[in-house]
Amino acid sequence: MATETAADAAGHAAEAAHGSGGLPQLDFATWPSQIFWLAVAMVVLYYLMSRIALPRISETLEERADAIADDLDKADEFRRRAAEAEKAYEQALADARAKAQAIAAEARAEIQAQVDEALARADAEISARTAESEKRIREIRDEAAAAVVAVATDTAGALIDAILPEAQNAKAVAAAVKARA
Amino acid sequence: MAAANGEESFIHPMDQFVIKPLFGGGEVQLLSITNSTLWMAISVLAITALTVWGTSGRALVPTRVQSVAELLYGFVRQMVEEVAGEGSMKYFPYIFTLFAFILFSNMLGMIPGSFTPTAHIAVTATLALAVFITVTVIGFLRHGTHFLTFFWPKEAPGWLRPVLCVIELISYFVRPVSHSIRLGANMLAGHAVLKVFAGLFAMVIAGGLGPMAVVPLAAMVGLTAFEFLVAFIQAYVFAILTCVYLHDALHMH
């Protein structure tokens, strides 16, 4: 901006020299220089871009994309392995649970068998003792019945002796007691 | 026009576009190093610094400069792939060069006191004409004389075809004109308007109306932001139209 006055002077000089309407854009005397240097700039820039900058950026981006793809592949691999490990763990857990259940069932069956056996033994003992007790009760009852017949015979014999001593007949008394027992 | 306003005028909006030799003064010769030459060289150097020096590390995790270069590369590459279509990657360096050069010239032109080579129709016309010739040559090399059917609308009713053909031809040859003037005129107008408001600001101050100077100042701030947008948009438009023309030459609609 500071050089504006100098520029003004040069500009006005140029305008005066060429008599153009004032627009510096239409001062055709400057066109060859502008076009020449534009061509130089474009050729230099095109060379630098197409030979150095763009291939380099393209390679860098490709390398980055490759690196990212590699990392993603690795992550996938790790995820797959983790899933496998989890599956194996679940399997082991299920196996262990099944085994535990089997062992528990076995133990239960064994205990049941022991309990059944003990019950059977107890039943047998009880019925044996019951039979013995019944037998003794019968013996006692028979003995008592026999004792009653003997007492009755004796009593009847004594009675007959006292009332009718001449009609003493032990055999007839025993038969009569037996008939009324 | 500045001369007509007299010595005391503050408004010389076109003076910023004057091309003057940096060494020796006098007439501008073909090989004269001018302010335009200087700023073209600065653009080339800046682009080289960004895309060659900035990417020399080839870092897997990019540095800031490298990621800007990669962003620029990706932006242009995607544009070429999407707009110009199949078989256009061969011309990617050409379009990248065009886009980078125009973008950097436009942006560097926003530095106060700098010069904008792309505000000159000589520059934009050369670039547009180069695109026009390149694209036309590609069209003929790829399709031979069959490329001429590009101008013959087969879908139109018979009697309309010659008329449409003339229109197609005109519109084809107008392409470099609109292509170059769009860019050049946008840059010219933006810079000129900024300068007008700057001159207005100086005039208000010199006229002793101090506080009123806020109005042109505010306008300048807003316009400067707008000009940055225009600087980018026009580079983008130039590059994308180049891609569109290239697509026409490669695929014929």
Tab-separated table of C-alpha atoms in Angstrom:
chain	number	residue	atom	x	y	z
A	1	MET	CA	0.000	0.000	0.000
A	2	ALA	CA	2.920	2.261	0.788
A	3	THR	CA	4.166	2.006	-2.766
A	4	GLU	CA	0.797	3.049	-4.142
A	5	THR	CA	1.946	6.530	-5.101
A	6	ALA	CA	4.868	5.140	-7.080
A	7	ALA	CA	2.463	2.650	-8.613
A	8	ASP	CA	0.077	5.458	-9.456
A	9	ALA	CA	2.790	7.320	-11.258
A	10	ALA	CA	3.849	4.236	-13.215
A	11	GLY	CA	0.212	3.343	-13.909
A	12	HIS	CA	-0.695	6.726	-15.165
A	13	ALA	CA	2.455	6.808	-17.258
A	14	ALA	CA	1.508	3.472	-18.776
A	15	GLU	CA	-2.058	4.621	-19.362
A	16	ALA	CA	-0.862	7.796	-20.980
A	17	ALA	CA	1.579	5.861	-23.147
A	18	HIS	CA	-0.976	3.360	-24.426
A	19	GLY	CA	-4.072	5.436	-24.260
A	20	SER	CA	-6.109	2.502	-22.918
A	21	GLY	CA	-9.308	3.313	-21.059
A	22	GLY	CA	-7.763	3.010	-17.638
A	23	LEU	CA	-8.265	-0.691	-16.866
A	24	PRO	CA	-4.756	-2.110	-16.338
A	25	GLN	CA	-6.230	-5.470	-17.406
A	26	LEU	CA	-6.683	-4.084	-20.919
A	27	ASP	CA	-3.165	-2.720	-21.212
A	28	PHE	CA	-2.177	-5.220	-23.856
A	29	ALA	CA	1.504	-4.233	-23.680
A	30	THR	CA	1.734	-6.253	-20.444
A	31	TRP	CA	0.071	-9.363	-21.885
A	32	PRO	CA	3.151	-11.054	-23.403
A	33	SER	CA	5.036	-10.788	-20.113
A	34	GLN	CA	2.060	-12.064	-18.062
A	35	ILE	CA	1.403	-14.960	-20.402
A	36	PHE	CA	5.072	-15.877	-20.629
A	37	TRP	CA	5.590	-15.957	-16.870
A	38	LEU	CA	2.264	-17.735	-16.328
A	39	ALA	CA	3.404	-20.438	-18.734
A	40	VAL	CA	6.720	-20.738	-16.881
A	41	ALA	CA	4.952	-20.893	-13.511
A	42	MET	CA	2.457	-23.517	-14.712
A	43	VAL	CA	5.128	-25.706	-16.312
A	44	VAL	CA	7.342	-25.556	-13.219
A	45	LEU	CA	4.406	-26.204	-10.901
A	46	TYR	CA	3.049	-29.034	-13.082
A	47	TYR	CA	6.484	-30.659	-13.098
A	48	LEU	CA	6.864	-30.389	-9.311
A	49	MET	CA	3.323	-31.634	-8.657
A	50	SER	CA	3.230	-34.527	-11.132
A	51	ARG	CA	6.785	-35.743	-10.468
A	52	ILE	CA	7.257	-35.173	-6.755
A	53	ALA	CA	4.334	-33.945	-4.667
A	54	LEU	CA	1.349	-35.944	-5.940
A	55	PRO	CA	3.058	-39.367	-6.204
A	56	ARG	CA	4.508	-38.846	-2.738
A	57	ILE	CA	1.158	-37.908	-1.176
A	58	SER	CA	-0.543	-40.770	-3.004
A	59	GLU	CA	2.056	-43.250	-1.705
A	60	THR	CA	1.777	-41.883	1.827
A	61	LEU	CA	-2.012	-42.216	1.761
A	62	GLU	CA	-1.765	-45.747	0.366
A	63	GLU	CA	0.756	-46.750	3.026
A	64	ARG	CA	-1.548	-45.369	5.683
A	65	ALA	CA	-4.551	-47.174	4.250
A	66	ASP	CA	-2.516	-50.409	4.128
A	67	ALA	CA	-1.360	-49.953	7.708
A	68	ILE	CA	-4.923	-49.354	8.850
A	69	ALA	CA	-6.193	-52.364	6.896
A	70	ASP	CA	-3.415	-54.500	8.440
A	71	ASP	CA	-4.326	-53.340	11.912
A	72	LEU	CA	-7.983	-54.078	11.264
A	73	ASP	CA	-7.081	-57.561	10.010
A	74	LYS	CA	-5.036	-58.161	13.135
A	75	ALA	CA	-7.876	-56.919	15.311
A	76	ASP	CA	-10.224	-59.296	13.481
A	77	GLU	CA	-7.819	-62.183	14.094
A	78	PHE	CA	-7.634	-61.335	17.789
A	79	ARG	CA	-11.405	-61.099	17.999
A	80	ARG	CA	-11.731	-64.495	16.310
A	81	ARG	CA	-9.248	-66.013	18.784
A	82	ALA	CA	-11.066	-64.450	21.723
A	83	ALA	CA	-14.350	-65.906	20.454
A	84	GLU	CA	-12.702	-69.337	20.150
A	85	ALA	CA	-11.330	-69.115	23.679
A	86	GLU	CA	-14.742	-68.120	24.970
A	87	LYS	CA	-16.319	-71.053	23.164
A	88	ALA	CA	-13.763	-73.468	24.653
A	89	TYR	CA	-14.386	-72.032	28.105
A	90	GLU	CA	-18.163	-72.431	27.693
A	91	GLN	CA	-17.622	-76.017	26.539
A	92	ALA	CA	-15.411	-76.805	29.539
A	93	LEU	CA	-17.972	-75.248	31.835
A	94	ALA	CA	-20.807	-77.308	30.316
A	95	ASP	CA	-18.708	-80.508	30.571
A	96	ALA	CA	-17.883	-79.835	34.201
A	97	ARG	CA	-21.504	-79.171	34.986
A	98	ALA	CA	-22.618	-82.417	33.297
A	99	LYS	CA	-19.932	-84.365	35.145
A	100	ALA	CA	-20.948	-82.849	38.464
A	101	GLN	CA	-24.551	-83.786	37.797
A	102	ALA	CA	-23.559	-87.342	36.920
A	103	ILE	CA	-21.517	-87.686	40.114
A	104	ALA	CA	-24.378	-86.305	42.191
A	105	ALA	CA	-26.854	-88.728	40.593
A	106	GLU	CA	-24.510	-91.632	41.237
A	107	ALA	CA	-24.048	-90.671	44.880
A	108	ARG	CA	-27.785	-90.301	45.276
A	109	ALA	CA	-28.419	-93.760	43.783
A	110	GLU	CA	-25.795	-95.363	46.061
A	111	ILE	CA	-27.273	-93.769	49.152
A	112	GLN	CA	-30.739	-94.859	48.068
A	113	ALA	CA	-29.512	-98.440	47.656
A	114	GLN	CA	-27.976	-98.412	51.147
A	115	VAL	CA	-31.129	-96.964	52.613
A	116	ASP	CA	-33.248	-99.632	50.854
A	117	GLU	CA	-30.998	-102.405	52.136
A	118	ALA	CA	-31.106	-101.113	55.718
A	119	LEU	CA	-34.884	-100.852	55.508
A	120	ALA	CA	-35.190	-104.382	54.187
A	121	ARG	CA	-32.946	-105.698	56.984
A	122	ALA	CA	-34.949	-103.846	59.602
A	123	ASP	CA	-38.223	-105.175	58.131
A	124	ALA	CA	-36.920	-108.734	58.220
A	125	GLU	CA	-35.783	-108.408	61.854
A	126	ILE	CA	-39.080	-106.915	62.871
A	127	SER	CA	-41.092	-109.687	61.243
A	128	ALA	CA	-38.795	-112.373	62.798
A	129	ARG	CA	-39.252	-110.879	66.236
A	130	THR	CA	-42.996	-110.568	65.731
A	131	ALA	CA	-43.204	-114.288	64.778
A	132	GLU	CA	-41.220	-115.309	67.874
A	133	SER	CA	-43.367	-113.177	70.115
A	134	GLU	CA	-46.525	-114.685	68.656
A	135	LYS	CA	-45.163	-118.178	69.163
A	136	ARG	CA	-44.398	-117.508	72.858
A	137	ILE	CA	-47.811	-115.955	73.414
A	138	ARG	CA	-49.383	-119.103	71.919
A	139	GLU	CA	-47.285	-121.367	74.145
A	140	ILE	CA	-48.240	-119.380	77.239
A	141	ARG	CA	-51.874	-119.479	76.246
A	142	ASP	CA	-51.727	-123.311	75.645
A	143	GLU	CA	-49.941	-123.810	78.938
A	144	ALA	CA	-52.589	-121.730	80.702
A	145	ALA	CA	-55.381	-123.740	78.995
A	146	ALA	CA	-53.733	-127.046	80.004
A	147	ALA	CA	-53.342	-125.771	83.578
A	148	VAL	CA	-57.066	-124.811	83.647
A	149	VAL	CA	-58.028	-128.410	82.469
A	150	ALA	CA	-55.761	-129.950	85.121
A	151	VAL	CA	-57.178	-127.665	87.875
A	152	ALA	CA	-60.766	-128.374	86.667
A	153	THR	CA	-60.127	-132.166	86.625
A	154	ASP	CA	-58.536	-132.011	90.067
A	155	THR	CA	-61.376	-129.854	91.445
A	156	ALA	CA	-64.032	-132.117	89.840
A	157	GLY	CA	-62.266	-135.280	91.203
A	158	ALA	CA	-62.118	-133.687	94.706
A	159	LEU	CA	-65.789	-132.712	94.501
A	160	ILE	CA	-66.854	-136.213	93.431
A	161	ASP	CA	-64.655	-137.669	96.200
A	162	ALA	CA	-66.409	-135.584	98.746
A	163	ILE	CA	-69.955	-136.163	97.482
A	164	LEU	CA	-69.913	-139.694	95.994
A	165	PRO	CA	-66.634	-141.477	96.964
A	166	GLU	CA	-67.921	-144.817	95.519
A	167	ALA	CA	-68.486	-143.334	92.095
A	168	GLN	CA	-64.793	-142.448	91.828
A	169	ASN	CA	-63.777	-142.775	88.233
A	170	ALA	CA	-60.806	-140.653	87.164
A	171	LYS	CA	-61.180	-141.505	83.537
A	172	ALA	CA	-64.819	-140.420	83.332
A	173	VAL	CA	-64.056	-137.162	85.173
A	174	ALA	CA	-61.239	-136.297	82.763
A	175	ALA	CA	-63.522	-137.067	79.807
A	176	ALA	CA	-66.331	-134.950	81.232
A	177	VAL	CA	-63.993	-131.953	81.930
A	178	LYS	CA	-62.603	-132.331	78.482
A	179	ALA	CA	-66.112	-132.307	76.977
A	180	ARG	CA	-66.988	-129.039	78.800
A	181	ALA	CA	-63.693	-127.216	78.250
B	1	MET	CA	-10.472	7.925	-14.397
B	2	ALA	CA	-8.307	8.517	-11.323
B	3	ALA	CA	-6.615	11.378	-13.140
B	4	ALA	CA	-10.003	12.889	-14.009
B	5	ASN	CA	-10.930	13.115	-10.308
B	6	GLY	CA	-8.020	15.390	-9.686
B	7	GLU	CA	-4.979	15.224	-7.426
B	8	GLU	CA	-6.865	15.165	-4.098
B	9	SER	CA	-9.002	12.057	-4.830
B	10	PHE	CA	-8.489	9.102	-2.500
B	11	ILE	CA	-10.188	6.573	-4.696
B	12	HIS	CA	-7.952	4.785	-7.197
B	13	PRO	CA	-9.551	1.334	-7.231
B	14	MET	CA	-7.806	0.181	-10.402
B	15	ASP	CA	-4.272	1.226	-9.490
B	16	GLN	CA	-3.709	-1.984	-7.558
B	17	PHE	CA	-3.894	-3.912	-10.839
B	18	VAL	CA	-1.170	-1.930	-12.602
B	19	ILE	CA	1.625	-4.152	-13.781
B	20	LYS	CA	5.053	-2.595	-13.342
B	21	PRO	CA	8.566	-3.911	-13.762
B	22	LEU	CA	10.362	-4.576	-10.482
B	23	PHE	CA	13.763	-3.787	-11.939
B	24	GLY	CA	14.712	-0.819	-14.071
B	25	GLY	CA	11.245	0.571	-14.727
B	26	GLY	CA	10.070	1.734	-18.103
B	27	GLU	CA	8.046	-0.381	-20.524
B	28	VAL	CA	7.004	-3.962	-19.650
B	29	GLN	CA	8.929	-6.265	-21.979
B	30	LEU	CA	8.251	-9.960	-22.623
B	31	LEU	CA	10.894	-11.079	-20.105
B	32	SER	CA	10.361	-8.250	-17.603
B	33	ILE	CA	10.121	-9.435	-14.000
B	34	THR	CA	6.965	-7.646	-12.863
B	35	ASN	CA	4.898	-7.603	-9.677
B	36	SER	CA	2.687	-10.178	-11.389
B	37	THR	CA	5.727	-12.414	-11.984
B	38	LEU	CA	6.752	-12.026	-8.338
B	39	TRP	CA	3.355	-13.103	-6.977
B	40	MET	CA	3.072	-16.007	-9.427
B	41	ALA	CA	6.485	-17.137	-8.155
B	42	ILE	CA	5.354	-16.740	-4.545
B	43	SER	CA	2.284	-18.882	-5.310
B	44	VAL	CA	4.455	-21.580	-6.878
B	45	LEU	CA	6.852	-21.467	-3.928
B	46	ALA	CA	4.028	-21.596	-1.375
B	47	ILE	CA	2.401	-24.580	-3.103
B	48	THR	CA	5.766	-26.303	-3.345
B	49	ALA	CA	6.465	-25.626	0.330
B	50	LEU	CA	3.101	-27.131	1.257
B	51	THR	CA	3.034	-30.178	-1.013
B	52	VAL	CA	6.733	-31.018	-1.464
B	53	TRP	CA	8.500	-29.814	1.662
B	54	GLY	CA	5.446	-30.387	3.874
B	55	THR	CA	5.098	-34.047	2.867
B	56	SER	CA	8.825	-34.921	2.863
B	57	GLY	CA	8.391	-36.756	6.184
B	58	ARG	CA	5.875	-39.232	4.627
B	59	ALA	CA	4.636	-39.658	8.174
B	60	LEU	CA	2.071	-42.380	8.878
B	61	VAL	CA	0.545	-39.997	11.406
B	62	PRO	CA	0.769	-36.715	9.481
B	63	THR	CA	2.102	-33.447	10.791
B	64	ARG	CA	-0.128	-30.384	10.523
B	65	VAL	CA	1.395	-29.200	7.233
B	66	GLN	CA	1.311	-32.703	5.787
B	67	SER	CA	-2.337	-33.176	6.694
B	68	VAL	CA	-3.219	-29.874	4.990
B	69	ALA	CA	-1.393	-31.072	1.849
B	70	GLU	CA	-3.247	-34.399	2.063
B	71	LEU	CA	-6.540	-32.572	2.536
B	72	LEU	CA	-5.899	-30.525	-0.623
B	73	TYR	CA	-4.900	-33.675	-2.503
B	74	GLY	CA	-7.983	-35.556	-1.333
B	75	PHE	CA	-10.287	-32.642	-2.138
B	76	VAL	CA	-9.082	-32.287	-5.737
B	77	ARG	CA	-8.825	-36.025	-6.276
B	78	GLN	CA	-12.397	-36.615	-5.146
B	79	MET	CA	-13.595	-33.771	-7.371
B	80	VAL	CA	-11.814	-35.221	-10.417
B	81	GLU	CA	-13.062	-38.740	-9.710
B	82	GLU	CA	-16.660	-37.703	-9.157
B	83	VAL	CA	-17.059	-35.042	-11.842
B	84	ALA	CA	-14.702	-36.059	-14.657
B	85	GLY	CA	-15.424	-39.765	-14.228
B	86	GLU	CA	-13.582	-42.832	-15.462
B	87	GLY	CA	-10.227	-42.427	-17.184
B	88	SER	CA	-9.714	-38.929	-15.840
B	89	MET	CA	-6.971	-39.738	-13.310
B	90	LYS	CA	-4.356	-39.205	-16.035
B	91	TYR	CA	-5.282	-35.515	-15.983
B	92	PHE	CA	-5.446	-35.231	-12.190
B	93	PRO	CA	-1.996	-33.532	-11.884
B	94	TYR	CA	-3.070	-30.944	-14.453
B	95	ILE	CA	-6.285	-30.093	-12.603
B	96	PHE	CA	-4.486	-30.141	-9.264
B	97	THR	CA	-1.890	-27.677	-10.641
B	98	LEU	CA	-4.654	-25.407	-11.954
B	99	PHE	CA	-6.652	-25.486	-8.743
B	100	ALA	CA	-3.656	-24.992	-6.456
B	101	PHE	CA	-2.259	-22.159	-8.550
B	102	ILE	CA	-5.563	-20.275	-8.761
B	103	LEU	CA	-6.403	-20.886	-5.099
B	104	PHE	CA	-3.018	-19.681	-3.875
B	105	SER	CA	-2.981	-16.674	-6.251
B	106	ASN	CA	-6.461	-15.665	-5.061
B	107	MET	CA	-5.651	-16.179	-1.374
B	108	LEU	CA	-2.234	-14.501	-1.483
B	109	GLY	CA	-3.940	-11.610	-3.267
B	110	MET	CA	-5.905	-11.023	-0.053
B	111	ILE	CA	-2.711	-9.889	1.715
B	112	PRO	CA	-2.843	-6.086	1.814
B	113	GLY	CA	-0.359	-4.593	-0.639
B	114	SER	CA	0.071	-7.829	-2.555
B	115	PHE	CA	-0.845	-8.454	-6.171
B	116	THR	CA	-3.403	-10.849	-7.648
B	117	PRO	CA	-2.247	-12.325	-10.984
B	118	THR	CA	-5.635	-14.025	-11.397
B	119	ALA	CA	-7.396	-10.624	-11.438
B	120	HIS	CA	-5.902	-10.178	-14.915
B	121	ILE	CA	-7.831	-11.412	-17.904
B	122	ALA	CA	-4.533	-12.198	-19.677
B	123	VAL	CA	-3.823	-14.845	-17.028
B	124	THR	CA	-7.325	-16.301	-16.715
B	125	ALA	CA	-7.813	-16.302	-20.507
B	126	THR	CA	-4.541	-18.179	-20.979
B	127	LEU	CA	-5.548	-20.749	-18.375
B	128	ALA	CA	-9.062	-21.116	-19.809
B	129	LEU	CA	-7.793	-21.338	-23.380
B	130	ALA	CA	-5.255	-23.957	-22.340
B	131	VAL	CA	-8.102	-25.982	-20.764
B	132	PHE	CA	-10.268	-25.495	-23.881
B	133	ILE	CA	-7.527	-26.659	-26.259
B	134	THR	CA	-6.465	-29.560	-24.026
B	135	VAL	CA	-10.015	-30.796	-23.626
B	136	THR	CA	-10.821	-30.469	-27.340
B	137	VAL	CA	-7.624	-32.338	-28.281
B	138	ILE	CA	-8.491	-35.084	-25.759
B	139	GLY	CA	-11.980	-35.321	-27.284
B	140	PHE	CA	-10.648	-35.800	-30.799
B	141	LEU	CA	-7.827	-38.137	-29.739
B	142	ARG	CA	-10.256	-40.345	-27.852
B	143	HIS	CA	-13.220	-40.376	-30.201
B	144	GLY	CA	-11.718	-39.269	-33.551
B	145	THR	CA	-14.203	-37.526	-35.834
B	146	HIS	CA	-16.976	-39.190	-33.840
B	147	PHE	CA	-16.359	-36.380	-31.302
B	148	LEU	CA	-18.177	-34.044	-33.747
B	149	THR	CA	-21.471	-35.842	-32.986
B	150	PHE	CA	-21.138	-34.198	-29.571
B	151	PHE	CA	-22.617	-31.146	-31.306
B	152	TRP	CA	-25.401	-33.087	-33.095
B	153	PRO	CA	-28.403	-33.573	-30.792
B	154	LYS	CA	-29.782	-36.997	-31.820
B	155	GLU	CA	-32.757	-36.864	-29.463
B	156	ALA	CA	-34.195	-33.661	-30.948
B	157	PRO	CA	-36.784	-33.726	-33.787
B	158	GLY	CA	-35.191	-33.650	-37.259
B	159	TRP	CA	-35.811	-30.059	-38.290
B	160	LEU	CA	-34.558	-28.721	-34.931
B	161	ARG	CA	-31.217	-30.503	-35.132
B	162	PRO	CA	-29.323	-27.974	-37.310
B	163	VAL	CA	-30.541	-25.111	-35.143
B	164	LEU	CA	-29.532	-26.871	-31.932
B	165	CYS	CA	-26.222	-27.822	-33.516
B	166	VAL	CA	-25.427	-24.143	-34.100
B	167	ILE	CA	-26.384	-23.360	-30.502
B	168	GLU	CA	-24.235	-26.247	-29.228
B	169	LEU	CA	-21.261	-25.009	-31.257
B	170	ILE	CA	-21.652	-21.459	-29.999
B	171	SER	CA	-22.001	-22.582	-26.405
B	172	TYR	CA	-18.904	-24.779	-26.811
B	173	PHE	CA	-16.792	-21.901	-28.104
B	174	VAL	CA	-18.134	-19.521	-25.476
B	175	ARG	CA	-16.873	-21.852	-22.744
B	176	PRO	CA	-13.309	-20.410	-22.535
B	177	VAL	CA	-14.749	-16.873	-22.530
B	178	SER	CA	-17.098	-17.447	-19.585
B	179	HIS	CA	-14.533	-19.704	-17.919
B	180	SER	CA	-11.875	-16.955	-17.903
B	181	ILE	CA	-14.070	-13.886	-17.342
B	182	ARG	CA	-15.880	-15.494	-14.390
B	183	LEU	CA	-12.608	-15.852	-12.476
B	184	GLY	CA	-10.915	-12.636	-13.645
B	185	ALA	CA	-13.949	-10.391	-13.168
B	186	ASN	CA	-14.711	-11.811	-9.720
B	187	MET	CA	-11.207	-11.119	-8.490
B	188	LEU	CA	-11.099	-7.707	-10.153
B	189	ALA	CA	-14.462	-6.594	-8.821
B	190	GLY	CA	-13.832	-7.806	-5.277
B	191	HIS	CA	-10.474	-6.089	-4.972
B	192	ALA	CA	-11.785	-2.919	-6.621
B	193	VAL	CA	-14.771	-2.694	-4.259
B	194	LEU	CA	-12.491	-3.198	-1.240
B	195	LYS	CA	-10.321	-0.374	-2.533
B	196	VAL	CA	-13.345	1.880	-3.074
B	197	PHE	CA	-14.411	1.441	0.554
B	198	ALA	CA	-10.825	1.987	1.723
B	199	GLY	CA	-10.746	5.241	-0.260
B	200	LEU	CA	-14.122	6.227	1.168
B	201	PHE	CA	-12.780	5.606	4.671
B	202	ALA	CA	-9.794	7.883	3.986
B	203	MET	CA	-12.070	10.523	2.468
B	204	VAL	CA	-14.386	10.542	5.490
B	205	ILE	CA	-11.426	10.890	7.869
B	206	ALA	CA	-9.864	13.665	5.740
B	207	GLY	CA	-13.250	15.410	5.554
B	208	GLY	CA	-13.325	15.658	9.339
B	209	LEU	CA	-16.347	13.345	9.731
B	210	GLY	CA	-14.385	10.980	12.008
B	211	PRO	CA	-17.069	8.699	13.569
B	212	MET	CA	-18.853	8.271	10.226
B	213	ALA	CA	-15.788	6.335	9.046
B	214	VAL	CA	-17.161	3.331	10.961
B	215	VAL	CA	-19.567	2.643	8.082
B	216	PRO	CA	-16.980	2.048	5.308
B	217	LEU	CA	-14.746	0.283	7.842
B	218	ALA	CA	-17.517	-2.166	8.753
B	219	ALA	CA	-18.235	-2.674	5.060
B	220	MET	CA	-14.558	-3.466	4.467
B	221	VAL	CA	-14.449	-6.015	7.286
B	222	GLY	CA	-17.534	-7.770	5.929
B	223	LEU	CA	-16.326	-7.641	2.353
B	224	THR	CA	-12.898	-8.974	3.296
B	225	ALA	CA	-14.488	-12.081	4.787
B	226	PHE	CA	-16.699	-12.376	1.699
B	227	GLU	CA	-13.642	-12.009	-0.567
B	228	PHE	CA	-11.905	-14.918	1.150
B	229	LEU	CA	-14.964	-16.999	0.346
B	230	VAL	CA	-14.960	-15.770	-3.266
B	231	ALA	CA	-11.223	-16.509	-3.551
B	232	PHE	CA	-11.888	-20.143	-2.667
B	233	ILE	CA	-15.176	-20.512	-4.551
B	234	GLN	CA	-13.760	-19.141	-7.804
B	235	ALA	CA	-10.757	-21.475	-7.692
B	236	TYR	CA	-13.154	-24.336	-7.012
B	237	VAL	CA	-15.514	-23.279	-9.814
B	238	PHE	CA	-12.651	-23.016	-12.287
B	239	ALA	CA	-11.390	-26.481	-11.370
B	240	ILE	CA	-14.811	-28.131	-11.327
B	241	LEU	CA	-15.748	-26.638	-14.710
B	242	THR	CA	-12.465	-27.991	-16.057
B	243	CYS	CA	-13.552	-31.392	-14.745
B	244	VAL	CA	-16.976	-31.000	-16.395
B	245	TYR	CA	-15.378	-30.138	-19.751
B	246	LEU	CA	-12.993	-33.051	-19.353
B	247	HIS	CA	-15.924	-35.355	-18.644
B	248	ASP	CA	-17.628	-34.150	-21.848
B	249	ALA	CA	-14.464	-34.863	-23.851
B	250	LEU	CA	-13.957	-38.306	-22.274
B	251	HIS	CA	-17.542	-39.551	-22.208
B	252	MET	CA	-19.479	-37.218	-24.541
B	253	HIS	CA	-22.419	-36.519	-22.141
